[in-house]
mmCIF file of C-alpha atoms in Angstrom:
data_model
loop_
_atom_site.group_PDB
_atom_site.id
_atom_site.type_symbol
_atom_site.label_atom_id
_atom_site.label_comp_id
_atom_site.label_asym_id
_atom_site.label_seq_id
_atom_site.Cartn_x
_atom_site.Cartn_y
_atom_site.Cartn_z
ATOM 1 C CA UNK U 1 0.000 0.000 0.000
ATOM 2 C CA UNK U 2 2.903 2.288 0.711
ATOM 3 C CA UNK U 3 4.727 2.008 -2.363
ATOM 4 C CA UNK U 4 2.354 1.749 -5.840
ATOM 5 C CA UNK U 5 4.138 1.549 -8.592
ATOM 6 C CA UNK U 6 7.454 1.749 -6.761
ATOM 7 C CA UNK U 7 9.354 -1.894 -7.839
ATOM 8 C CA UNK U 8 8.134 -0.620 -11.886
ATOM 9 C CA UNK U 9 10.178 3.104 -11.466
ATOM 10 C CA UNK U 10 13.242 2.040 -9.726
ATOM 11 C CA UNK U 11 13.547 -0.653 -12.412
ATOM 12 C CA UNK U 12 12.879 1.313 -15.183
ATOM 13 C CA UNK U 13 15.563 3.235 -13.736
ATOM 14 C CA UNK U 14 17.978 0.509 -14.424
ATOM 15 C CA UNK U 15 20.449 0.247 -17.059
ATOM 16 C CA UNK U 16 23.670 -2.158 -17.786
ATOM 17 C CA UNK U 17 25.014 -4.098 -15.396
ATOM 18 C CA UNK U 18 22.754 -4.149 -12.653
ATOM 19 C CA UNK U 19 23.680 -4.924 -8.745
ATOM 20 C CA UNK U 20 20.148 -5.205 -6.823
ATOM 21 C CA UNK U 21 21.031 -4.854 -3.352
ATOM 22 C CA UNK U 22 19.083 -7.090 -0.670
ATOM 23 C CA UNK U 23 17.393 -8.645 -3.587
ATOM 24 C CA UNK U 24 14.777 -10.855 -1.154
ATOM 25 C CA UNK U 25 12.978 -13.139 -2.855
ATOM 26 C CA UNK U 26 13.169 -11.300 -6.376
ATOM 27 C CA UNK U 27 10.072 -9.447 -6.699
ATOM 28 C CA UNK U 28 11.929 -6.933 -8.780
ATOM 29 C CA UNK U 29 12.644 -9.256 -11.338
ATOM 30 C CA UNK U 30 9.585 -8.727 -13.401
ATOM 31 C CA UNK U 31 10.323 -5.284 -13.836
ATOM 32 C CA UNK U 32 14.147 -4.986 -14.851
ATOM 33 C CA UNK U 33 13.022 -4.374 -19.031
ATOM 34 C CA UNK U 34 16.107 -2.911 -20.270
ATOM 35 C CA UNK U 35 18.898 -5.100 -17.926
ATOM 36 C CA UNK U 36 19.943 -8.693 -19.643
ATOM 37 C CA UNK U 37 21.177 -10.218 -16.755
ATOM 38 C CA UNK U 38 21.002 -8.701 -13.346
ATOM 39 C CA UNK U 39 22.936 -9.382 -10.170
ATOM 40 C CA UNK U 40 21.373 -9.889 -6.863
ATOM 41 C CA UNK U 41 22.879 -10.098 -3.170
ATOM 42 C CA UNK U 42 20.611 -11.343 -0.003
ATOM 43 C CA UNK U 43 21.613 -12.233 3.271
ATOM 44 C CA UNK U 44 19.156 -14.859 3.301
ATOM 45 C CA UNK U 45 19.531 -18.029 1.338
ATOM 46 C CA UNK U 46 15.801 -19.032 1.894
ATOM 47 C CA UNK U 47 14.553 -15.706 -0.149
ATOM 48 C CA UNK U 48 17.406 -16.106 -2.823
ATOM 49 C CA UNK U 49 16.125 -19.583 -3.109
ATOM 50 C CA UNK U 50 12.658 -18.102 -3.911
ATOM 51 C CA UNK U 51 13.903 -15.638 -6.453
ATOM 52 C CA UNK U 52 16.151 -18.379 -7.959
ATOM 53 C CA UNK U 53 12.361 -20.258 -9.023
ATOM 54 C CA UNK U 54 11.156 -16.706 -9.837
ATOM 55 C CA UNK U 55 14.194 -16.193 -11.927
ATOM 56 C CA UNK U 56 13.834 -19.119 -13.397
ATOM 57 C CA UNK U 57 10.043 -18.993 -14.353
ATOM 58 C CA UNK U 58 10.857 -15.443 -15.618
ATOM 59 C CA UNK U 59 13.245 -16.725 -18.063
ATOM 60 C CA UNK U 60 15.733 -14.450 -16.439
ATOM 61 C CA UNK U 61 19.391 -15.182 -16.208
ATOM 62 C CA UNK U 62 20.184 -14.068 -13.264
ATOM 63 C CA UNK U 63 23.219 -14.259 -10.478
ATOM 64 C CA UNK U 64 22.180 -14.184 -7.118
ATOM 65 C CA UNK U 65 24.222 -14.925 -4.067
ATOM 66 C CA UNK U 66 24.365 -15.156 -0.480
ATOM 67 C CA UNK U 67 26.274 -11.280 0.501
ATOM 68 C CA UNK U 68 25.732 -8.559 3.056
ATOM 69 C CA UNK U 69 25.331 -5.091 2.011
ATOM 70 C CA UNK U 70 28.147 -3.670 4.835
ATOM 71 C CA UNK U 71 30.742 -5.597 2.685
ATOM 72 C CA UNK U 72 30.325 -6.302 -1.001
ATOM 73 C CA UNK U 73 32.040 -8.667 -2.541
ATOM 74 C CA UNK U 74 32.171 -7.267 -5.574
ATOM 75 C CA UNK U 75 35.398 -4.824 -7.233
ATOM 76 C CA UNK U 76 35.329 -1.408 -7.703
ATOM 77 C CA UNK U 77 33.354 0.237 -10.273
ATOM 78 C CA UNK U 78 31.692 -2.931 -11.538
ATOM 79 C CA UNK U 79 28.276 -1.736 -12.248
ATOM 80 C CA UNK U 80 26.509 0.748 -14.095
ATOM 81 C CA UNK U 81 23.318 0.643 -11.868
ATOM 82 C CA UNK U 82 22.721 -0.383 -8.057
ATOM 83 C CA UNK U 83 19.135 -0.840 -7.371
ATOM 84 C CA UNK U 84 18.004 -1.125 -3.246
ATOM 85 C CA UNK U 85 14.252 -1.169 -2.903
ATOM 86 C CA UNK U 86 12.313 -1.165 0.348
ATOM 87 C CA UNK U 87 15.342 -2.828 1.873
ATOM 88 C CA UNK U 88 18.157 -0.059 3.367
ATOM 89 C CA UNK U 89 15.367 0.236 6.301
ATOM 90 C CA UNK U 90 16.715 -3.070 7.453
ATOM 91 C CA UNK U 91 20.087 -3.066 6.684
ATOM 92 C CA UNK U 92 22.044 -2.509 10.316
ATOM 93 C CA UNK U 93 24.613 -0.040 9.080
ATOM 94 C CA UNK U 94 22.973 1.986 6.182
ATOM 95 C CA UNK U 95 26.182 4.523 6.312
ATOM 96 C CA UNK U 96 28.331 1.354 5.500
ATOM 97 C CA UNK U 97 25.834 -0.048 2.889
ATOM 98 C CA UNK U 98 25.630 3.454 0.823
ATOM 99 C CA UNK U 99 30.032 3.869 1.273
ATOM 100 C CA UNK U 100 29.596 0.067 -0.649
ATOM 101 C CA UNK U 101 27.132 0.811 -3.079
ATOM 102 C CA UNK U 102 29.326 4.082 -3.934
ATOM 103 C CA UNK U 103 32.349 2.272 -4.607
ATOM 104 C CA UNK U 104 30.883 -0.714 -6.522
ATOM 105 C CA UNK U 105 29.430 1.732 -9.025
ATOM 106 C CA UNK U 106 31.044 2.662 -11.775
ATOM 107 C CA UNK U 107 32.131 6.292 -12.735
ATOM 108 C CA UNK U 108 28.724 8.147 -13.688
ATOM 109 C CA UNK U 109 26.516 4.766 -12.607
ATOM 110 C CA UNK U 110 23.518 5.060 -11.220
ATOM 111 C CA UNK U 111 21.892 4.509 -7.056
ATOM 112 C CA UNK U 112 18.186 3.915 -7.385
ATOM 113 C CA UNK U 113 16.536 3.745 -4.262
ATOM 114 C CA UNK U 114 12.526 3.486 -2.310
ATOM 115 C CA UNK U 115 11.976 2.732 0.911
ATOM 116 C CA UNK U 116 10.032 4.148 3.609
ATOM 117 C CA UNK U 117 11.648 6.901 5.664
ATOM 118 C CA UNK U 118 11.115 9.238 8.652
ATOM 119 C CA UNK U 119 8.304 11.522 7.100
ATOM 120 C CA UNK U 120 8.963 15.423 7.372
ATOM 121 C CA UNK U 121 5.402 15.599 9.398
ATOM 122 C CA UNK U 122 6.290 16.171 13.119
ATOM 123 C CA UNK U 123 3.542 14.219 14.289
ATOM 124 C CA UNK U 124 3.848 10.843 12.211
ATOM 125 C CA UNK U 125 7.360 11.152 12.561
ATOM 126 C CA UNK U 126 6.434 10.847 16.336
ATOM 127 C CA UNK U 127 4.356 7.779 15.397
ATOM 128 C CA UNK U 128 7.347 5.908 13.231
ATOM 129 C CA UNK U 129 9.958 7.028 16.104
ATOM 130 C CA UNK U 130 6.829 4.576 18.326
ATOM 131 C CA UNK U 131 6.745 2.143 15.863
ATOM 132 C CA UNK U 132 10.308 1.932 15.344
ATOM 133 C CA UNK U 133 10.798 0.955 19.158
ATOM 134 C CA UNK U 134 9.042 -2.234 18.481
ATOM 135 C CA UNK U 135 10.184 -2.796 15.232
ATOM 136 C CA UNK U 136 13.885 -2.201 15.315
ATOM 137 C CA UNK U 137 13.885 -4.848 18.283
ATOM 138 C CA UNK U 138 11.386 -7.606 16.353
ATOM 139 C CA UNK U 139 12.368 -7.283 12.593
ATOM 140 C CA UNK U 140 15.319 -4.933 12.280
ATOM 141 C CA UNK U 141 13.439 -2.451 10.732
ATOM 142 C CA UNK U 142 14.235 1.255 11.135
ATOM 143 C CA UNK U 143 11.224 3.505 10.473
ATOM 144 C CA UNK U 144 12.925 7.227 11.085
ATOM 145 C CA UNK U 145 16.449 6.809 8.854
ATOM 146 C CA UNK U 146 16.876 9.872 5.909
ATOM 147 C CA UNK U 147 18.572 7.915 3.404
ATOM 148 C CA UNK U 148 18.887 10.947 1.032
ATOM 149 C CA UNK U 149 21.805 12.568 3.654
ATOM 150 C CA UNK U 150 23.827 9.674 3.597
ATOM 151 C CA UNK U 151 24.158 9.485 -0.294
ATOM 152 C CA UNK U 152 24.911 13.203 -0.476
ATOM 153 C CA UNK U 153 27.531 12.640 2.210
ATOM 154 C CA UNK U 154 28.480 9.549 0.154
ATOM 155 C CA UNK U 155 29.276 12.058 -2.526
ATOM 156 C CA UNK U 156 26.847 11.315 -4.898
ATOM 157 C CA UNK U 157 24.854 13.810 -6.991
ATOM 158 C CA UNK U 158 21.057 13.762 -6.483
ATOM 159 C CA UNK U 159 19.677 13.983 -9.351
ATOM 160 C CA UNK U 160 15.935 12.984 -8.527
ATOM 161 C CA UNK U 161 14.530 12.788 -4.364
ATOM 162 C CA UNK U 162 10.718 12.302 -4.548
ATOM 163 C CA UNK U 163 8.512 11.831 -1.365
ATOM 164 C CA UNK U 164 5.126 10.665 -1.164
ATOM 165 C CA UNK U 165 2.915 9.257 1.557
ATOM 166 C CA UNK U 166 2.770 12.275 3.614
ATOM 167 C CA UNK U 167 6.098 12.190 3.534
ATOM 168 C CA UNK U 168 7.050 8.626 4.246
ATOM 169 C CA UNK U 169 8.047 6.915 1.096
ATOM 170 C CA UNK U 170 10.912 8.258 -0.800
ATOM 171 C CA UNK U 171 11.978 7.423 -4.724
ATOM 172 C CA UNK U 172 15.691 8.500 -4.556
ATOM 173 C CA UNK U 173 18.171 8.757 -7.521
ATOM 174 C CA UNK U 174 21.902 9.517 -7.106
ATOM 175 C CA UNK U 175 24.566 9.387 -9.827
ATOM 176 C CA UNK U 176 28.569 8.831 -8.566
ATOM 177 C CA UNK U 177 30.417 11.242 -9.941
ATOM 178 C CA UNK U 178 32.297 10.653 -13.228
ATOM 179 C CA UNK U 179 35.555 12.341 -11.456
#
């Protein structure tokens, strides 16, 4: 409900090769039109198992492994595009997960991300600070982080930073500079 149309933009914001961070169980895939073979990372084996039998009844080639977002295991400047949808919420270290998503792009590439964040409203932002007291113990879910801070800091250029939801949902993209 928070997100309509959301997995369709970021990957239409995708282009080359494609690194989709905490991929879950794939429910991106459908949308990726103009990528040929995308790259995944998950923590959890059980979801990349899942998008493995999506994948596969996709048609999609697809490589998706068992990583963590803190520590890629990928080179420097190996991809054009780095996708992270509705996922940087429940990454522990988001600072450390944007540094690694910075270096893996390539010169010029592309950060697409959506994900809930703490609204600019003073009184729901009250209510997610609540939520997030339950939440952040039970599910590792943050409900008050500002993403779009961290990627400046990062040193990438903004280029679109959407919010929607009264404030809640944010469609982020950043480009890495080309030097």
């Amino acid at each position: 409900m928070l997100f309509p149309g959301g997995r369709e933009w970021a990957c239409a914001q995708a282009d080359g090769d494609v690194l989709e961070v905490a991929v879950g169980t794939g429910r991106n895939l459908p949308y990726y039109r103009r990528v040929q073979s995308p790259t995944g990372i998950d923590l959890s084996p059980g979801m990349l198992a899942v998008a493995r039998h999506r994948a596969l009844a996709l048609g999609i080639h697809a490589d998706l492994r068992t990583g963590n977002a803190e520590a890629l295991e990928f080179g420097d400047a190996t991809f054009d595009t780095v996708v992270c949808t509705i996922s940087l919420c429940n990454i522990p270290d988001d600072r450390a997960a944007i540094k690694e998503m910075y270096r893996v792009l390539k010169p010029g590439g592309r950060l697409v991300l959506l994900d809930h964040v703490a609204s600019d409203r003073t009184w729901l932002r009250v209510g997610q600070w609540l939520l997030e007291q339950v939440t952040r113990r039970t599910n590792g879910d943050y409900q008050t982080r500002r993403p779009l801070p961290l990627v400046e800091a990062q040193g990438f250029v903004v280029s679109h930073s959407e919010r929607s939801r009264l404030g809640w949902v944010e469609r982020l993209v950043a480009v890495k500079p080309a030097v």
